[in-house]
Short mmCIF file of C-alpha atoms in Angstrom, two decimals:
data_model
loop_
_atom_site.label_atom_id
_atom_site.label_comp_id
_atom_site.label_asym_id
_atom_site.label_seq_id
_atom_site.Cartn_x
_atom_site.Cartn_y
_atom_site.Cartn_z
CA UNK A 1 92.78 105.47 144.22
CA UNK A 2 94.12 103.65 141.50
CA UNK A 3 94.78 104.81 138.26
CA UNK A 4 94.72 103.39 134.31
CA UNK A 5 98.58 102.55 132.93
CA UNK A 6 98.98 105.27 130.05
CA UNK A 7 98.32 103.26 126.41
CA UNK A 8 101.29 100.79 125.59
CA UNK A 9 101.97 102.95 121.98
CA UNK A 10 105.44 102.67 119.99
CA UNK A 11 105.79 103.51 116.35
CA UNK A 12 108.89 102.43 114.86
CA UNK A 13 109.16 104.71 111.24
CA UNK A 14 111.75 102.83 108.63
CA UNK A 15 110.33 104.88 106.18
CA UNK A 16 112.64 107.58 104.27
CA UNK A 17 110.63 110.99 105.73
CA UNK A 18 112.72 112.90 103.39
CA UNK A 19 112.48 112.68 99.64
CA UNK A 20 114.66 110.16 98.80
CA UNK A 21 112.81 107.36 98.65
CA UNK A 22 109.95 108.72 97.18
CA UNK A 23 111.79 110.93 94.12
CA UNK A 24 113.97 107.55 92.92
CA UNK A 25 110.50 105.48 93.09
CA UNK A 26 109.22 107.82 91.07
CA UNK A 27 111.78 108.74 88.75
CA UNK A 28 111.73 104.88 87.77
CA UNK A 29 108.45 105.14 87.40
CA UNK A 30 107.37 108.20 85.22
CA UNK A 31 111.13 108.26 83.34
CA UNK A 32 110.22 104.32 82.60
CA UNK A 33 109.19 102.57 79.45
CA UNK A 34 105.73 102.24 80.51
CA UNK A 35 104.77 105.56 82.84
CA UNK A 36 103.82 104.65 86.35
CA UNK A 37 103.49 106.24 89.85
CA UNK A 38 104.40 104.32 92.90
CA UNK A 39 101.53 102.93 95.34
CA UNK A 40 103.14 105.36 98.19
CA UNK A 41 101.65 108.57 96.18
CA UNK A 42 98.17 107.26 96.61
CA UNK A 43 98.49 107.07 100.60
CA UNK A 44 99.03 110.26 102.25
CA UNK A 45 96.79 111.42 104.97
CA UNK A 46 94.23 112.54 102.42
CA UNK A 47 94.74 109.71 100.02
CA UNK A 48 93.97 107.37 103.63
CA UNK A 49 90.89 109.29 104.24
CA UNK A 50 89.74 109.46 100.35
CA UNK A 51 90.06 105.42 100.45
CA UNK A 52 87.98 105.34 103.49
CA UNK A 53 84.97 107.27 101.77
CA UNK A 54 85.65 104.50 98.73
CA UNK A 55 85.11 101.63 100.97
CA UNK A 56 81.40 102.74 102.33
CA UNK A 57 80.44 103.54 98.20
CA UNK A 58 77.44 101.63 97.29
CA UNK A 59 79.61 100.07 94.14
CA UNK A 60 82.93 99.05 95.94
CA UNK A 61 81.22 95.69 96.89
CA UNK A 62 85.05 94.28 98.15
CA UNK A 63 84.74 96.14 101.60
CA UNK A 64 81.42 94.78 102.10
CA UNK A 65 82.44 91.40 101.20
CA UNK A 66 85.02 91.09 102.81
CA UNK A 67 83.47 92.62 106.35
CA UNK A 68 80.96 90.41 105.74
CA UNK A 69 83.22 87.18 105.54
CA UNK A 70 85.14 88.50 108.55
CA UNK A 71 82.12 89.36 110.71
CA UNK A 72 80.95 85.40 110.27
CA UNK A 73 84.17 83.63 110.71
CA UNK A 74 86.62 85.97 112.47
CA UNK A 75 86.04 83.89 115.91
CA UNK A 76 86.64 80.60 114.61
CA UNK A 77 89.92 81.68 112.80
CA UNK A 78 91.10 83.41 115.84
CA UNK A 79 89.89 80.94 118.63
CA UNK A 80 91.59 77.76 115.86
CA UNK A 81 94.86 79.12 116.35
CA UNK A 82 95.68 80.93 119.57
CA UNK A 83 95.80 84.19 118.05
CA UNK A 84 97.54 86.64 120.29
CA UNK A 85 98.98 89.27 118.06
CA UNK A 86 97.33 90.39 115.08
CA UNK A 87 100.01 92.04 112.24
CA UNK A 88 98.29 93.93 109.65
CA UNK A 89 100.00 95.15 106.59
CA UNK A 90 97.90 98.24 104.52
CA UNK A 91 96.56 99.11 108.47
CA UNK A 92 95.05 102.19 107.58
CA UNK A 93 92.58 102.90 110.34
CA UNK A 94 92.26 99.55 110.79
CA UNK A 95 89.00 99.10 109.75
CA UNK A 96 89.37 95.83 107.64
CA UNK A 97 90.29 93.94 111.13
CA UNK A 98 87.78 95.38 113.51
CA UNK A 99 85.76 92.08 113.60
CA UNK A 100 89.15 90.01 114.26
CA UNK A 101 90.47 92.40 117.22
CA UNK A 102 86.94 92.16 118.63
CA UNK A 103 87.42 88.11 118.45
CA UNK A 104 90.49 87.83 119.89
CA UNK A 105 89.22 90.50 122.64
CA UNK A 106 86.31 88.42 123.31
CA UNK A 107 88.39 84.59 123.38
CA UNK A 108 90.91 86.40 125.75
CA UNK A 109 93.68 86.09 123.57
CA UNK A 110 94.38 89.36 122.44
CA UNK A 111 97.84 90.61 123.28
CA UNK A 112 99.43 92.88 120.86
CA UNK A 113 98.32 94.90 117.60
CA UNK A 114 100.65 95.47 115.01
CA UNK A 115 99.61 97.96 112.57
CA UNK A 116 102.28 98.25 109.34
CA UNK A 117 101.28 101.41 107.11
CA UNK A 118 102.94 103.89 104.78
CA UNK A 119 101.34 106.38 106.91
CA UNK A 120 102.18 107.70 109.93
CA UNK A 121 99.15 109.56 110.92
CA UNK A 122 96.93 106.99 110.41
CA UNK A 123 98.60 104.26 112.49
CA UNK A 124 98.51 106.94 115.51
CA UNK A 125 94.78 107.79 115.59
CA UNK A 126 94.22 103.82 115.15
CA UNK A 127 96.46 103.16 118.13
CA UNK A 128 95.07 105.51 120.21
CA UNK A 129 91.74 104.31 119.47
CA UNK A 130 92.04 100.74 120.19
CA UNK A 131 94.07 101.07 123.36
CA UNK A 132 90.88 103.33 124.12
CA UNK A 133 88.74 100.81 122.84
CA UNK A 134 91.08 97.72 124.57
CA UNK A 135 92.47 98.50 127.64
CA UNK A 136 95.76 96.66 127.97
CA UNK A 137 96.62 95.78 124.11
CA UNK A 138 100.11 96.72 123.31
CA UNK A 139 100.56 98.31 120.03
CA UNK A 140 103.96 98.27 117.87
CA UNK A 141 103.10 100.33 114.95
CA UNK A 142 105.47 100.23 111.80
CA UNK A 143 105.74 102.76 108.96
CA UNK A 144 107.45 101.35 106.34
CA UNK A 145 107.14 99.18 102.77
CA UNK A 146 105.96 96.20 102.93
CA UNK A 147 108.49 95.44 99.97
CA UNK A 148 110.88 96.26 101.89
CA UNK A 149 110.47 96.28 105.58
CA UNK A 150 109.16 93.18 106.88
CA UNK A 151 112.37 91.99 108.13
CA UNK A 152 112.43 94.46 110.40
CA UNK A 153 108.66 93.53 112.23
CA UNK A 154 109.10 93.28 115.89
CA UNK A 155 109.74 89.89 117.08
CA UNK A 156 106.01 88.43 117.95
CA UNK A 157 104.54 88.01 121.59
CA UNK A 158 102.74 84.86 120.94
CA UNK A 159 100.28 83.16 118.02
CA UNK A 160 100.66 85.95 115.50
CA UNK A 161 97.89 86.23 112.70
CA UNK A 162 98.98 88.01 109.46
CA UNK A 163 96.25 90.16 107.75
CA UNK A 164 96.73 91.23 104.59
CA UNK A 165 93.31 92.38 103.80
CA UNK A 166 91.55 94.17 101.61
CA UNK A 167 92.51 92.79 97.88
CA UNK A 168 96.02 95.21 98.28
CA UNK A 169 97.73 91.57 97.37
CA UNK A 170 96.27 92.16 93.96
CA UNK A 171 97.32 95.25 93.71
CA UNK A 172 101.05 93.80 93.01
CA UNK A 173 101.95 92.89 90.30
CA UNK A 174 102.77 88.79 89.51
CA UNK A 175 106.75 88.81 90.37
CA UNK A 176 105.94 91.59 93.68
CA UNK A 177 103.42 89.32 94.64
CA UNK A 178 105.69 85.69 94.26
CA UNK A 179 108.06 87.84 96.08
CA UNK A 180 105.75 89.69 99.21
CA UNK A 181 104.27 86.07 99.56
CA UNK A 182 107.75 84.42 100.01
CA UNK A 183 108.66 87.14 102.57
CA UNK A 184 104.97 86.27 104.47
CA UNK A 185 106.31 82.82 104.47
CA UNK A 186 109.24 83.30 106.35
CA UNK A 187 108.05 85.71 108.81
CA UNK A 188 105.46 82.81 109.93
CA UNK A 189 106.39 80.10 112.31
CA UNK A 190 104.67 76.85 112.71
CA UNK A 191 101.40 78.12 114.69
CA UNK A 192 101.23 81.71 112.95
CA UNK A 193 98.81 81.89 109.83
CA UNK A 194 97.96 84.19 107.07
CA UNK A 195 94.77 85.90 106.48
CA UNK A 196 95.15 86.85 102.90
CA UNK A 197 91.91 89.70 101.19
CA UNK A 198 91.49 88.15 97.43
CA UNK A 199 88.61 89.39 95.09
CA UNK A 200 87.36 86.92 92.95
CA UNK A 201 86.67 86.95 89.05
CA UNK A 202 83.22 87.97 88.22
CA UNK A 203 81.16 90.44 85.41
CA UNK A 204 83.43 92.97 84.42
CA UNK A 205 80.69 95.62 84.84
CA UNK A 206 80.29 94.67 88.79
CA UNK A 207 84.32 95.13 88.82
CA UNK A 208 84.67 98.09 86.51
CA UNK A 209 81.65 100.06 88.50
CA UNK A 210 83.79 99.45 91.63
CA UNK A 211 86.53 101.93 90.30
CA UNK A 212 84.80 104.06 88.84
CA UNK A 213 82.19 105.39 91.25
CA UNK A 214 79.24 107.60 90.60
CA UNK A 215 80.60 110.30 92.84
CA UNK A 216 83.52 110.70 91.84
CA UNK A 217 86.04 109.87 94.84
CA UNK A 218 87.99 107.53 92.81
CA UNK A 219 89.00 109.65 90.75
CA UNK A 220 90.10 112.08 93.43
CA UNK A 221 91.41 109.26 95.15
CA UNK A 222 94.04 108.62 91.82
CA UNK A 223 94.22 112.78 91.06
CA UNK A 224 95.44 113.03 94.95
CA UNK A 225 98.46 111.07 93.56
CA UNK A 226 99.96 114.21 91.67
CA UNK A 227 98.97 116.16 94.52
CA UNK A 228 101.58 113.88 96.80
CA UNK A 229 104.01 114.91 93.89
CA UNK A 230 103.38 118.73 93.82
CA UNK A 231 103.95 119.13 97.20
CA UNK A 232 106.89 116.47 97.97
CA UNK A 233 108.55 116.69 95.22
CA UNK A 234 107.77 120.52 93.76
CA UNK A 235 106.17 119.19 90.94
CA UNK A 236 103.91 121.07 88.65
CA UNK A 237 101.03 118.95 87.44
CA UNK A 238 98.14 120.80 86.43
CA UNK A 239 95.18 118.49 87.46
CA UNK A 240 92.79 119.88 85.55
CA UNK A 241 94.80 118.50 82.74
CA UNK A 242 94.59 114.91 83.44
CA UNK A 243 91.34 112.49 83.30
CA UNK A 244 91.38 109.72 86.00
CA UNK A 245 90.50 106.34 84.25
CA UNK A 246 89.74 102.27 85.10
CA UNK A 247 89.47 99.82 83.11
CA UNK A 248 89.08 95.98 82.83
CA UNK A 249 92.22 93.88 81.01
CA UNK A 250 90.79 90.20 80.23
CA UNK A 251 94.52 88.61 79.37
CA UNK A 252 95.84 89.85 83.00
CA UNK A 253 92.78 89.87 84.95
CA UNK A 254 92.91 93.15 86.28
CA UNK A 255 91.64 96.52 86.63
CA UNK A 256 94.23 99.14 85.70
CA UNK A 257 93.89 103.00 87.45
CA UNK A 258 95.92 105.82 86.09
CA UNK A 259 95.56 109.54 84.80
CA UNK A 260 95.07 110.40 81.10
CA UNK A 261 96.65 113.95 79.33
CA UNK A 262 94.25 115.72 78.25
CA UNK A 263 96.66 117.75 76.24
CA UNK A 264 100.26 117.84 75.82
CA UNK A 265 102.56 119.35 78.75
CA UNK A 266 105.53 119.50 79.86
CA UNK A 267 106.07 118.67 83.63
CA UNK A 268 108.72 120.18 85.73
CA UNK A 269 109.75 118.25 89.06
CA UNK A 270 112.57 120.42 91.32
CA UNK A 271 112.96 117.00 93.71
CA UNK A 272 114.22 115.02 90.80
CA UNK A 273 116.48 117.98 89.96
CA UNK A 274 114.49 119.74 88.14
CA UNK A 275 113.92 116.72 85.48
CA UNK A 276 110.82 117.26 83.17
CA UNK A 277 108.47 115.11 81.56
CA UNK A 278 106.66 115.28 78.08
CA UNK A 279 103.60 114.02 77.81
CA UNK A 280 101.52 114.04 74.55
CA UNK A 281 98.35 114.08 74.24
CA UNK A 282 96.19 110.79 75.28
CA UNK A 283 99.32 109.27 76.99
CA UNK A 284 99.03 107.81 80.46
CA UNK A 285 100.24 107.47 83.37
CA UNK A 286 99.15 104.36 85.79
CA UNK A 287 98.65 104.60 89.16
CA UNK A 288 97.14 101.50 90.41
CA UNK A 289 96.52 97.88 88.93
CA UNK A 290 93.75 95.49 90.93
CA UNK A 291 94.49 91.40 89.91
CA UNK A 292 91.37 89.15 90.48
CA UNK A 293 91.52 85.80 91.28
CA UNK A 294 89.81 82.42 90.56
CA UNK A 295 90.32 80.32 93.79
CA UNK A 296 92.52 77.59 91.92
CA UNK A 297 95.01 80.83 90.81
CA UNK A 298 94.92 81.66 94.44
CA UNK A 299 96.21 78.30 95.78
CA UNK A 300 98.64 78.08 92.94
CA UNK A 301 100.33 81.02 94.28
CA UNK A 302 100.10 80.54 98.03
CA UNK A 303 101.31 77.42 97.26
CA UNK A 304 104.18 78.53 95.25
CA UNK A 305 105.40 80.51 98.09
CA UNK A 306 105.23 77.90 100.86
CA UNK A 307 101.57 77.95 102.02
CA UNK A 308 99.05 75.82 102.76
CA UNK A 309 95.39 76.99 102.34
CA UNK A 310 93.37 75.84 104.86
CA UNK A 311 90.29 77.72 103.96
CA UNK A 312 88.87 79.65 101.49
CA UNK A 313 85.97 81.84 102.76
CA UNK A 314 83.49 83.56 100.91
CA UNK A 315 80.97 86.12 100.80
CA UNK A 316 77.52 84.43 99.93
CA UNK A 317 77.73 86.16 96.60
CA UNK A 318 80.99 84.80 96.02
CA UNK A 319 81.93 88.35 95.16
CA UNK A 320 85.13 88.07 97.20
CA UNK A 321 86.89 85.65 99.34
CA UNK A 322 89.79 85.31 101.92
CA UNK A 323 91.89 82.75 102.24
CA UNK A 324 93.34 81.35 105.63
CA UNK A 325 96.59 80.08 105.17
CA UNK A 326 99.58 78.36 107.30
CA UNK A 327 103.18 77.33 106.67
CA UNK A 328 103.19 73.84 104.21
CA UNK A 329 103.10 70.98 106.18
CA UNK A 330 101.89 72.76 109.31
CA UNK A 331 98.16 71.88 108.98
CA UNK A 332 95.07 71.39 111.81
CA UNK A 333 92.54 69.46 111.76
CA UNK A 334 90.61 72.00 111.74
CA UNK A 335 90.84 75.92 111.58
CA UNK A 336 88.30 78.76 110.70
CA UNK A 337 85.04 76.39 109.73
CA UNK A 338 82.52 76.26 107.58
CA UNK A 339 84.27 76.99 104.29
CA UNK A 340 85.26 74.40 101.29
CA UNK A 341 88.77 75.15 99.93
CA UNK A 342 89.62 76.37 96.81
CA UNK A 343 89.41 72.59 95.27
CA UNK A 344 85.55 73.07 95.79
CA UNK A 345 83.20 74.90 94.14
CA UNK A 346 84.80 78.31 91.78
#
């Protein structure tokens, strides 16, 4: 009787596990002229699932969106270029690329999953899902930065499609984003492309409403970040003492997450030997930004870095859109259908 071949799982972790990495990214950060957390405190294993419950919220309309977008086109982007490994940076449970594993399952093509994530955890249960779910599909998880890690991907097995889902791009700020886009470039040969998540300028209120949820959980979601610190870094935030905020900036486009003091305090953290912080009252600390994007920004910048868009796709509410890129000069005739580029319609 024969039996199944045990899942084809490795998880490479470049990732500091200790606290080094971590305490000097946030030294800079909170000890800084403007006070700031690094993304990595927002994505634990509870920060992972808190984001999860964030994407199903009736007012986070970007997960829908971009589902949506994916769920129509995901088998003519896969089946235009061969796709036979799928990378995706910001993994999480890989949710976001369900609809393009399921493509590439269904043209035959799918070889190898690459899930990149800060967390560990999280790239595990997804692995051992989808080999579950795809008998046969190798997985090479990596826990890293993507700011600093993608030299080290694995080599890839064949066609490779970069995801990069979910708006995270705009949650960079303009020089980490020249720079992660120049990186993308020059992991991609000439039939790889680049799936890149952008949300789209629209009504303030529809953005604002998306970060700052009726129930609540994005404001956990950005409170959980001085949990990460209390407990890796023996830091003694009081989070009763800080009020989550988001709020719309016109001149950069952007939403901008953080913590408020509600009074002044003086914060201890041992992992930064024993440094403390003063914070008065009303000052801040920011956790997250969130860039939008009219198309034409969006092709300025791919094109900056050494990309051609080939399509821009959007939701039919043009809430959000994602753009399907390749190396300059590297163009088919045709890949991913149906969508004008970002010279049509805004």
């Amino acid at each position: 009787m024969s039996t199944a071949a045990p899942p084809d799982i490795r998880v490479e972790v470049l990732l500091d596990s200790g606290q080094g990495s971590l305490a000097e990214a946030v030294r800079a950060g909170l000890l800084g002229e403007r006070r700031e957390l690094p993304p990595r405190c927002l994505y634990d294993e509870r920060g992972s699932e808190l984001f999860d419950r964030i994407t199903e919220l009736p007012e986070y309309y970007p997960a829908r969106a971009e589902r949506a977008i994916l769920n129509r086109h995901a088998p003519a982007i896969v089946t235009g270029m061969g796709a036979q490994e799928l990378l995706e940076l910001g993994s999480g449970v890989a949710s976001k690329t369900r609809a393009l594993l399921y493509a590439m399952a269904g043209a035959g093509t799918l070889r190898r999953y690459v899930p990149f994530d800060v967390d560990l955890s999280v790239i595990r249960r997804s692995a051992e899902e989808l080999t579950a779910l795809y008998p046969g599909l190798v997985v090479r998880g990596v826990v890293g930065d993507f700011g600093r890690h993608l030299g080290d991907l694995p080599p890839p097995a064949g066609p490779r499609l970069v995801a990069f889902l979910g708006g995270t791009v705009g949650n960079l700020d303009s020089r980490a984003r020249a720079e992660i886009l120049r990186a993308l470039r020059k992991l991609l040969r000439e039939d790889d492309r680049l799936l890149l998540g952008a949300d789209l300028v629209k009504d303030e209120r529809v953005i604002v409403a998306a970060y700052d949820d009726a129930q609540g959980v994005t404001a956990e979601f950005t409170r959980n970040a001085l949990c990460v610190l209390n407990r890796e870094l023996g830091a003694d935030f009081d989070l009763d003492a800080f009020e989550p905020f988001a709020r719309w900036n016109p001149d950069e486009s952007r939403v901008e997450l953080g913590l408020t003091a509600r009074s002044a305090q003086r914060v201890t953290i041992e992992g930064l030997d024993s440094t403390w912080v003063e914070l008065a009252a009303g000052e801040e600390i920011r956790t997250e930004v969130s860039s939008k994007f009219t198309p034409q920004r969006l092709e300025h910048e791919l094109n900056e870095a050494g990309f051609e868009l080939e399509r821009l796709l959007r939701d039919e509410q043009e809430l959000f859109s994602v753009a399907l890129a390749g190396p300059a000069g590297a163009r088919p005739e045709d890949n991913g259908g149906g969508e004008a580029s970002a010279g049509g319609p805004a």
